[in-house]
Amino acid sequence: MDVVTKEIADILDSEKFNDLPAALMKRLEKRGHITQRPLEDETADLKLLSHIHKKLLGRSKITLIIMPTYDCNFRCPYCHNKDLPQAVNDNGWTLQQIVQYLQEARSLITAVCITGGEPTLMPETLRFLVKSFKDLGLKVKLDSNGSHPELLEELSKTVDYIAMDLKTSLQRYSEIIAPGCSDIEHKLQASMQCLMQRPMKAYEFRTTLAWDFVDETVMHDLGKLIKPDSYWYLQHWRRDKVSETDTLIAERVCINNCYAIAKKYTQHAFLRE
């Protein structure tokens, strides 16, 4: 956090960022608060993407993915967003730019997915984004690791869909959480209960089949926690290409075994390739 003078605060409020001292400008860019790329370029990119989408799927409405932070209180070694900090540093936007972008491209967008990082680490930013998107008439999906159940409970009244990761057995979360993330088992249970109070098609659980953290015992542990009508998606672990045939066959057997276990606990178990 930076303590700034009233003069600097006035510049930030007016978004005349070129008037900022170079050192402060660099810090803001590094944190992803400011981007040098013109907003018009991004809107043009979105229109092109919508045109491609229409050609492929026969419709022009698309879902936009918003990442309000790259910070996360988990340290999953298989995280597919591990390069996100650099991407945010290169192309980050202010909150006002995000809203302006959506206002200008509203005719092309039907929904927004808020993901990260862990969005609930920035509660005020998350509240602002959800309200802004809903005011624009957009559907909102929220991705979360479930570590802030009180905020999920609050936003559950507003967002259209919530997806929560189930990483491993609750008692094993100590293997992946960051320092300072306390009472995690209780928080995860509370978040799961919050989601399972929603309509059946308004939430999902998802588990990445990373074999250091997921096996048949873990699948049974997690299955006992969900409702029989919960949607539970199993996702492949994105890792470096494996070429050995024996390894690929063994992995497919493990995937099928985990999928079979998931189907014992819910009628809505699915594999995401």
mmCIF file of C-alpha atoms in Angstrom:
data_model
loop_
_atom_site.group_PDB
_atom_site.id
_atom_site.type_symbol
_atom_site.label_atom_id
_atom_site.label_comp_id
_atom_site.label_asym_id
_atom_site.label_seq_id
_atom_site.Cartn_x
_atom_site.Cartn_y
_atom_site.Cartn_z
ATOM 1 C CA MET A 1 0.000 0.000 0.000
ATOM 2 C CA ASP A 2 1.257 3.526 -0.847
ATOM 3 C CA VAL A 3 0.538 6.651 1.199
ATOM 4 C CA VAL A 4 0.277 9.540 -1.275
ATOM 5 C CA THR A 5 -0.211 13.291 -1.136
ATOM 6 C CA LYS A 6 -3.532 14.959 -1.935
ATOM 7 C CA GLU A 7 -2.058 16.087 -5.256
ATOM 8 C CA ILE A 8 -1.281 12.486 -6.233
ATOM 9 C CA ALA A 9 -4.701 11.345 -4.984
ATOM 10 C CA ASP A 10 -6.366 13.947 -7.215
ATOM 11 C CA ILE A 11 -4.397 12.690 -10.218
ATOM 12 C CA LEU A 12 -5.444 9.106 -9.478
ATOM 13 C CA ASP A 13 -9.098 10.129 -9.112
ATOM 14 C CA SER A 14 -9.012 11.915 -12.471
ATOM 15 C CA GLU A 15 -7.147 8.970 -14.083
ATOM 16 C CA LYS A 16 -4.592 11.350 -15.669
ATOM 17 C CA PHE A 17 -1.951 8.722 -15.162
ATOM 18 C CA ASN A 18 0.633 10.342 -17.404
ATOM 19 C CA ASP A 19 0.949 13.070 -14.765
ATOM 20 C CA LEU A 20 2.044 10.583 -12.103
ATOM 21 C CA PRO A 21 5.658 10.386 -10.910
ATOM 22 C CA ALA A 22 7.539 7.745 -12.877
ATOM 23 C CA ALA A 23 8.328 5.600 -9.823
ATOM 24 C CA LEU A 24 4.689 5.436 -8.699
ATOM 25 C CA MET A 25 3.537 4.788 -12.269
ATOM 26 C CA LYS A 26 5.920 1.838 -12.476
ATOM 27 C CA ARG A 27 4.612 0.366 -9.208
ATOM 28 C CA LEU A 28 1.002 0.679 -10.354
ATOM 29 C CA GLU A 29 1.796 -0.983 -13.677
ATOM 30 C CA LYS A 30 3.651 -3.797 -11.926
ATOM 31 C CA ARG A 31 0.646 -4.491 -9.695
ATOM 32 C CA GLY A 32 -1.678 -4.566 -12.698
ATOM 33 C CA HIS A 33 -3.626 -1.421 -11.782
ATOM 34 C CA ILE A 34 -2.730 0.478 -14.963
ATOM 35 C CA THR A 35 -2.147 -0.617 -18.551
ATOM 36 C CA GLN A 36 -0.560 1.299 -21.389
ATOM 37 C CA ARG A 37 -2.619 -0.461 -24.050
ATOM 38 C CA PRO A 38 -5.431 1.758 -25.441
ATOM 39 C CA LEU A 39 -8.927 0.634 -24.493
ATOM 40 C CA GLU A 40 -9.970 1.019 -28.146
ATOM 41 C CA ASP A 41 -7.536 -1.754 -29.114
ATOM 42 C CA GLU A 42 -9.109 -4.133 -26.605
ATOM 43 C CA THR A 43 -12.646 -3.341 -27.802
ATOM 44 C CA ALA A 44 -11.583 -3.974 -31.392
ATOM 45 C CA ASP A 45 -10.108 -7.315 -30.328
ATOM 46 C CA LEU A 46 -13.382 -8.248 -28.664
ATOM 47 C CA LYS A 47 -15.380 -7.417 -31.802
ATOM 48 C CA LEU A 48 -13.045 -9.626 -33.841
ATOM 49 C CA LEU A 49 -13.401 -12.434 -31.303
ATOM 50 C CA SER A 50 -17.173 -12.087 -31.442
ATOM 51 C CA HIS A 51 -17.081 -12.345 -35.237
ATOM 52 C CA ILE A 52 -15.010 -15.553 -35.021
ATOM 53 C CA HIS A 53 -17.335 -16.895 -32.325
ATOM 54 C CA LYS A 54 -20.356 -16.213 -34.547
ATOM 55 C CA LYS A 55 -18.757 -18.069 -37.449
ATOM 56 C CA LEU A 56 -17.976 -21.082 -35.278
ATOM 57 C CA LEU A 57 -21.095 -21.296 -33.136
ATOM 58 C CA GLY A 58 -23.698 -19.364 -35.098
ATOM 59 C CA ARG A 59 -24.094 -16.649 -32.474
ATOM 60 C CA SER A 60 -22.140 -13.540 -31.513
ATOM 61 C CA LYS A 61 -22.714 -13.384 -27.728
ATOM 62 C CA ILE A 62 -19.644 -14.331 -25.714
ATOM 63 C CA THR A 63 -18.567 -14.663 -22.078
ATOM 64 C CA LEU A 64 -15.791 -12.394 -20.872
ATOM 65 C CA ILE A 65 -13.326 -13.599 -18.221
ATOM 66 C CA ILE A 66 -12.298 -11.041 -15.592
ATOM 67 C CA MET A 67 -9.389 -11.634 -13.205
ATOM 68 C CA PRO A 68 -9.491 -8.932 -10.499
ATOM 69 C CA THR A 69 -6.367 -10.291 -8.795
ATOM 70 C CA TYR A 70 -3.602 -12.806 -9.353
ATOM 71 C CA ASP A 71 -3.078 -13.219 -5.612
ATOM 72 C CA CYS A 72 -4.134 -16.518 -4.070
ATOM 73 C CA ASN A 73 -4.034 -17.939 -0.556
ATOM 74 C CA PHE A 74 -3.420 -21.436 -1.926
ATOM 75 C CA ARG A 75 -0.150 -22.718 -3.392
ATOM 76 C CA CYS A 76 -1.268 -25.505 -5.715
ATOM 77 C CA PRO A 77 1.857 -26.658 -7.601
ATOM 78 C CA TYR A 78 -0.224 -27.567 -10.662
ATOM 79 C CA CYS A 79 -1.923 -24.147 -10.935
ATOM 80 C CA HIS A 80 -2.564 -23.294 -14.592
ATOM 81 C CA ASN A 81 -2.536 -19.546 -13.805
ATOM 82 C CA LYS A 82 0.982 -19.463 -12.380
ATOM 83 C CA ASP A 83 2.061 -17.054 -15.155
ATOM 84 C CA LEU A 84 -0.853 -14.707 -14.463
ATOM 85 C CA PRO A 85 1.191 -12.055 -12.566
ATOM 86 C CA GLN A 86 3.254 -11.288 -15.654
ATOM 87 C CA ALA A 87 0.158 -11.200 -17.864
ATOM 88 C CA VAL A 88 -1.507 -8.731 -15.479
ATOM 89 C CA ASN A 89 1.632 -6.620 -15.334
ATOM 90 C CA ASP A 90 1.650 -6.440 -19.132
ATOM 91 C CA ASN A 91 -2.075 -5.848 -19.719
ATOM 92 C CA GLY A 92 -3.802 -4.984 -16.430
ATOM 93 C CA TRP A 93 -6.725 -2.554 -16.333
ATOM 94 C CA THR A 94 -8.238 -0.278 -13.724
ATOM 95 C CA LEU A 95 -11.726 -1.121 -12.438
ATOM 96 C CA GLN A 96 -13.111 1.880 -14.292
ATOM 97 C CA GLN A 97 -11.582 0.650 -17.548
ATOM 98 C CA ILE A 98 -13.179 -2.755 -17.089
ATOM 99 C CA VAL A 99 -16.629 -1.232 -16.592
ATOM 100 C CA GLN A 100 -16.150 1.182 -19.498
ATOM 101 C CA TYR A 101 -15.033 -1.689 -21.699
ATOM 102 C CA LEU A 102 -18.157 -3.667 -20.873
ATOM 103 C CA GLN A 103 -20.396 -0.664 -21.437
ATOM 104 C CA GLU A 104 -18.936 -0.159 -24.908
ATOM 105 C CA ALA A 105 -19.032 -3.857 -25.806
ATOM 106 C CA ARG A 106 -22.304 -4.704 -24.042
ATOM 107 C CA SER A 107 -24.026 -5.796 -27.259
ATOM 108 C CA LEU A 108 -21.383 -8.486 -27.743
ATOM 109 C CA ILE A 109 -21.335 -9.930 -24.225
ATOM 110 C CA THR A 110 -23.897 -12.043 -22.427
ATOM 111 C CA ALA A 111 -22.007 -13.018 -19.265
ATOM 112 C CA VAL A 112 -18.876 -12.427 -17.220
ATOM 113 C CA CYS A 113 -16.764 -14.966 -15.324
ATOM 114 C CA ILE A 114 -14.850 -13.562 -12.350
ATOM 115 C CA THR A 115 -11.832 -15.712 -11.585
ATOM 116 C CA GLY A 116 -8.213 -15.328 -10.533
ATOM 117 C CA GLY A 117 -6.133 -15.822 -8.419
ATOM 118 C CA GLU A 118 -8.731 -15.913 -5.679
ATOM 119 C CA PRO A 119 -11.322 -13.136 -6.193
ATOM 120 C CA THR A 120 -12.596 -13.231 -2.598
ATOM 121 C CA LEU A 121 -9.221 -11.921 -1.385
ATOM 122 C CA MET A 122 -10.387 -8.511 -2.648
ATOM 123 C CA PRO A 123 -13.910 -8.225 -1.207
ATOM 124 C CA GLU A 124 -14.557 -4.550 -2.016
ATOM 125 C CA THR A 125 -13.286 -4.937 -5.565
ATOM 126 C CA LEU A 126 -15.361 -8.071 -5.993
ATOM 127 C CA ARG A 127 -18.507 -6.387 -4.679
ATOM 128 C CA PHE A 128 -17.931 -3.437 -7.022
ATOM 129 C CA LEU A 129 -17.467 -5.685 -10.051
ATOM 130 C CA VAL A 130 -20.488 -7.875 -9.317
ATOM 131 C CA LYS A 131 -22.763 -4.852 -8.834
ATOM 132 C CA SER A 132 -21.410 -3.147 -11.956
ATOM 133 C CA PHE A 133 -21.888 -6.246 -14.097
ATOM 134 C CA LYS A 134 -25.390 -6.907 -12.786
ATOM 135 C CA ASP A 135 -26.316 -3.238 -13.370
ATOM 136 C CA LEU A 136 -25.354 -3.810 -17.007
ATOM 137 C CA GLY A 137 -27.727 -6.770 -17.172
ATOM 138 C CA LEU A 138 -24.961 -9.363 -17.441
ATOM 139 C CA LYS A 139 -24.995 -12.829 -15.949
ATOM 140 C CA VAL A 140 -22.141 -13.338 -13.503
ATOM 141 C CA LYS A 141 -20.216 -16.514 -12.692
ATOM 142 C CA LEU A 142 -17.806 -16.539 -9.753
ATOM 143 C CA ASP A 143 -14.879 -18.948 -9.370
ATOM 144 C CA SER A 144 -13.593 -19.507 -5.833
ATOM 145 C CA ASN A 145 -11.515 -21.850 -3.727
ATOM 146 C CA GLY A 146 -14.053 -21.560 -0.903
ATOM 147 C CA SER A 147 -11.753 -19.964 1.658
ATOM 148 C CA HIS A 148 -14.101 -17.032 2.407
ATOM 149 C CA PRO A 149 -17.556 -18.506 3.068
ATOM 150 C CA GLU A 150 -19.009 -15.301 4.520
ATOM 151 C CA LEU A 151 -18.380 -13.450 1.251
ATOM 152 C CA LEU A 152 -19.717 -16.344 -0.829
ATOM 153 C CA GLU A 153 -22.846 -16.290 1.339
ATOM 154 C CA GLU A 154 -23.263 -12.567 0.685
ATOM 155 C CA LEU A 155 -22.651 -12.728 -3.065
ATOM 156 C CA SER A 156 -24.725 -15.875 -3.459
ATOM 157 C CA LYS A 157 -27.777 -13.603 -3.394
ATOM 158 C CA THR A 158 -26.505 -11.732 -6.469
ATOM 159 C CA VAL A 159 -24.349 -13.861 -8.756
ATOM 160 C CA ASP A 160 -25.904 -16.343 -11.150
ATOM 161 C CA TYR A 161 -23.434 -19.200 -10.802
ATOM 162 C CA ILE A 162 -20.626 -20.212 -8.432
ATOM 163 C CA ALA A 163 -17.892 -22.764 -9.122
ATOM 164 C CA MET A 164 -15.844 -24.014 -6.166
ATOM 165 C CA ASP A 165 -12.696 -26.110 -6.342
ATOM 166 C CA LEU A 166 -12.337 -29.231 -4.225
ATOM 167 C CA LYS A 167 -8.582 -29.732 -4.231
ATOM 168 C CA THR A 168 -8.174 -32.768 -2.004
ATOM 169 C CA SER A 169 -9.515 -34.233 1.251
ATOM 170 C CA LEU A 170 -10.264 -31.387 3.653
ATOM 171 C CA GLN A 171 -7.755 -32.655 6.187
ATOM 172 C CA ARG A 172 -5.022 -32.486 3.542
ATOM 173 C CA TYR A 173 -5.517 -28.826 2.613
ATOM 174 C CA SER A 174 -2.621 -27.932 4.913
ATOM 175 C CA GLU A 175 -0.401 -29.232 2.093
ATOM 176 C CA ILE A 176 -1.457 -26.488 -0.310
ATOM 177 C CA ILE A 177 -2.587 -23.432 1.672
ATOM 178 C CA ALA A 178 -0.390 -20.377 2.094
ATOM 179 C CA PRO A 179 0.780 -19.151 5.515
ATOM 180 C CA GLY A 180 -1.951 -17.256 7.345
ATOM 181 C CA CYS A 181 -4.831 -19.240 5.847
ATOM 182 C CA SER A 182 -6.329 -20.617 9.056
ATOM 183 C CA ASP A 183 -9.309 -22.786 10.039
ATOM 184 C CA ILE A 184 -9.520 -23.954 6.453
ATOM 185 C CA GLU A 185 -11.544 -27.142 7.007
ATOM 186 C CA HIS A 186 -14.371 -25.260 8.710
ATOM 187 C CA LYS A 187 -14.344 -22.550 6.029
ATOM 188 C CA LEU A 188 -14.483 -25.060 3.191
ATOM 189 C CA GLN A 189 -17.373 -26.935 4.788
ATOM 190 C CA ALA A 190 -19.252 -23.655 5.262
ATOM 191 C CA SER A 191 -18.654 -22.683 1.628
ATOM 192 C CA MET A 192 -19.849 -26.060 0.401
ATOM 193 C CA GLN A 193 -23.027 -25.734 2.458
ATOM 194 C CA CYS A 194 -23.571 -22.260 1.036
ATOM 195 C CA LEU A 195 -23.368 -23.569 -2.522
ATOM 196 C CA MET A 196 -25.565 -26.576 -1.864
ATOM 197 C CA GLN A 197 -28.349 -24.269 -0.689
ATOM 198 C CA ARG A 198 -28.489 -22.788 -4.191
ATOM 199 C CA PRO A 199 -30.589 -24.216 -7.024
ATOM 200 C CA MET A 200 -29.072 -27.375 -8.467
ATOM 201 C CA LYS A 201 -27.943 -25.743 -11.726
ATOM 202 C CA ALA A 202 -26.603 -22.565 -10.080
ATOM 203 C CA TYR A 203 -23.350 -24.028 -8.761
ATOM 204 C CA GLU A 204 -20.741 -26.698 -9.329
ATOM 205 C CA PHE A 205 -17.826 -28.362 -7.602
ATOM 206 C CA ARG A 206 -14.726 -29.234 -9.573
ATOM 207 C CA THR A 207 -11.682 -31.334 -8.840
ATOM 208 C CA THR A 208 -8.428 -31.316 -10.777
ATOM 209 C CA LEU A 209 -7.050 -34.835 -10.979
ATOM 210 C CA ALA A 210 -3.535 -33.985 -9.816
ATOM 211 C CA TRP A 211 -2.275 -37.305 -8.535
ATOM 212 C CA ASP A 212 -0.149 -35.893 -5.718
ATOM 213 C CA PHE A 213 -3.379 -34.693 -4.090
ATOM 214 C CA VAL A 214 -6.171 -36.856 -5.511
ATOM 215 C CA ASP A 215 -6.590 -40.615 -5.335
ATOM 216 C CA GLU A 216 -9.496 -42.989 -4.780
ATOM 217 C CA THR A 217 -9.524 -42.344 -1.019
ATOM 218 C CA VAL A 218 -9.711 -38.597 -1.620
ATOM 219 C CA MET A 219 -12.567 -39.077 -4.073
ATOM 220 C CA HIS A 220 -14.550 -40.975 -1.461
ATOM 221 C CA ASP A 221 -13.775 -38.316 1.160
ATOM 222 C CA LEU A 222 -15.045 -35.545 -1.108
ATOM 223 C CA GLY A 223 -18.017 -37.520 -2.399
ATOM 224 C CA LYS A 224 -19.355 -37.925 1.124
ATOM 225 C CA LEU A 225 -19.527 -34.138 1.473
ATOM 226 C CA ILE A 226 -21.688 -33.300 -1.543
ATOM 227 C CA LYS A 227 -25.388 -33.735 -2.279
ATOM 228 C CA PRO A 228 -26.620 -36.462 -4.647
ATOM 229 C CA ASP A 229 -27.809 -33.811 -7.100
ATOM 230 C CA SER A 230 -24.668 -31.639 -6.984
ATOM 231 C CA TYR A 231 -22.781 -31.068 -10.216
ATOM 232 C CA TRP A 232 -19.227 -32.366 -9.798
ATOM 233 C CA TYR A 233 -16.719 -31.916 -12.624
ATOM 234 C CA LEU A 234 -13.427 -33.791 -12.764
ATOM 235 C CA GLN A 235 -10.733 -31.953 -14.696
ATOM 236 C CA HIS A 236 -7.575 -33.305 -16.285
ATOM 237 C CA TRP A 237 -4.315 -32.121 -14.812
ATOM 238 C CA ARG A 238 -2.641 -29.867 -17.357
ATOM 239 C CA ARG A 239 1.006 -30.848 -17.284
ATOM 240 C CA ASP A 240 3.914 -31.344 -19.639
ATOM 241 C CA LYS A 241 3.197 -33.780 -22.433
ATOM 242 C CA VAL A 242 3.574 -37.423 -21.477
ATOM 243 C CA SER A 243 4.538 -39.723 -24.334
ATOM 244 C CA GLU A 244 5.065 -43.077 -22.642
ATOM 245 C CA THR A 245 2.209 -45.379 -23.608
ATOM 246 C CA ASP A 246 2.241 -47.279 -20.321
ATOM 247 C CA THR A 247 1.987 -44.036 -18.358
ATOM 248 C CA LEU A 248 -0.898 -42.780 -20.476
ATOM 249 C CA ILE A 249 -2.788 -46.047 -20.068
ATOM 250 C CA ALA A 250 -2.237 -46.075 -16.305
ATOM 251 C CA GLU A 251 -3.406 -42.473 -16.040
ATOM 252 C CA ARG A 252 -6.553 -43.239 -18.017
ATOM 253 C CA VAL A 253 -7.315 -46.087 -15.620
ATOM 254 C CA CYS A 254 -6.930 -43.722 -12.655
ATOM 255 C CA ILE A 255 -9.186 -41.149 -14.305
ATOM 256 C CA ASN A 256 -11.865 -43.743 -15.009
ATOM 257 C CA ASN A 257 -11.667 -45.054 -11.448
ATOM 258 C CA CYS A 258 -12.092 -41.547 -10.005
ATOM 259 C CA TYR A 259 -14.986 -40.877 -12.345
ATOM 260 C CA ALA A 260 -16.683 -44.117 -11.313
ATOM 261 C CA ILE A 261 -16.356 -43.131 -7.651
ATOM 262 C CA ALA A 262 -17.784 -39.661 -8.295
ATOM 263 C CA LYS A 263 -20.834 -41.215 -9.957
ATOM 264 C CA LYS A 264 -21.538 -43.174 -6.776
ATOM 265 C CA TYR A 265 -22.103 -39.939 -4.884
ATOM 266 C CA THR A 266 -23.905 -37.744 -7.417
ATOM 267 C CA GLN A 267 -25.982 -38.290 -10.496
ATOM 268 C CA HIS A 268 -24.284 -35.266 -12.069
ATOM 269 C CA ALA A 269 -20.624 -36.280 -12.253
ATOM 270 C CA PHE A 270 -18.791 -35.303 -15.419
ATOM 271 C CA LEU A 271 -15.315 -35.447 -16.952
ATOM 272 C CA ARG A 272 -13.928 -32.285 -18.477
ATOM 273 C CA GLU A 273 -11.332 -33.096 -21.101
#
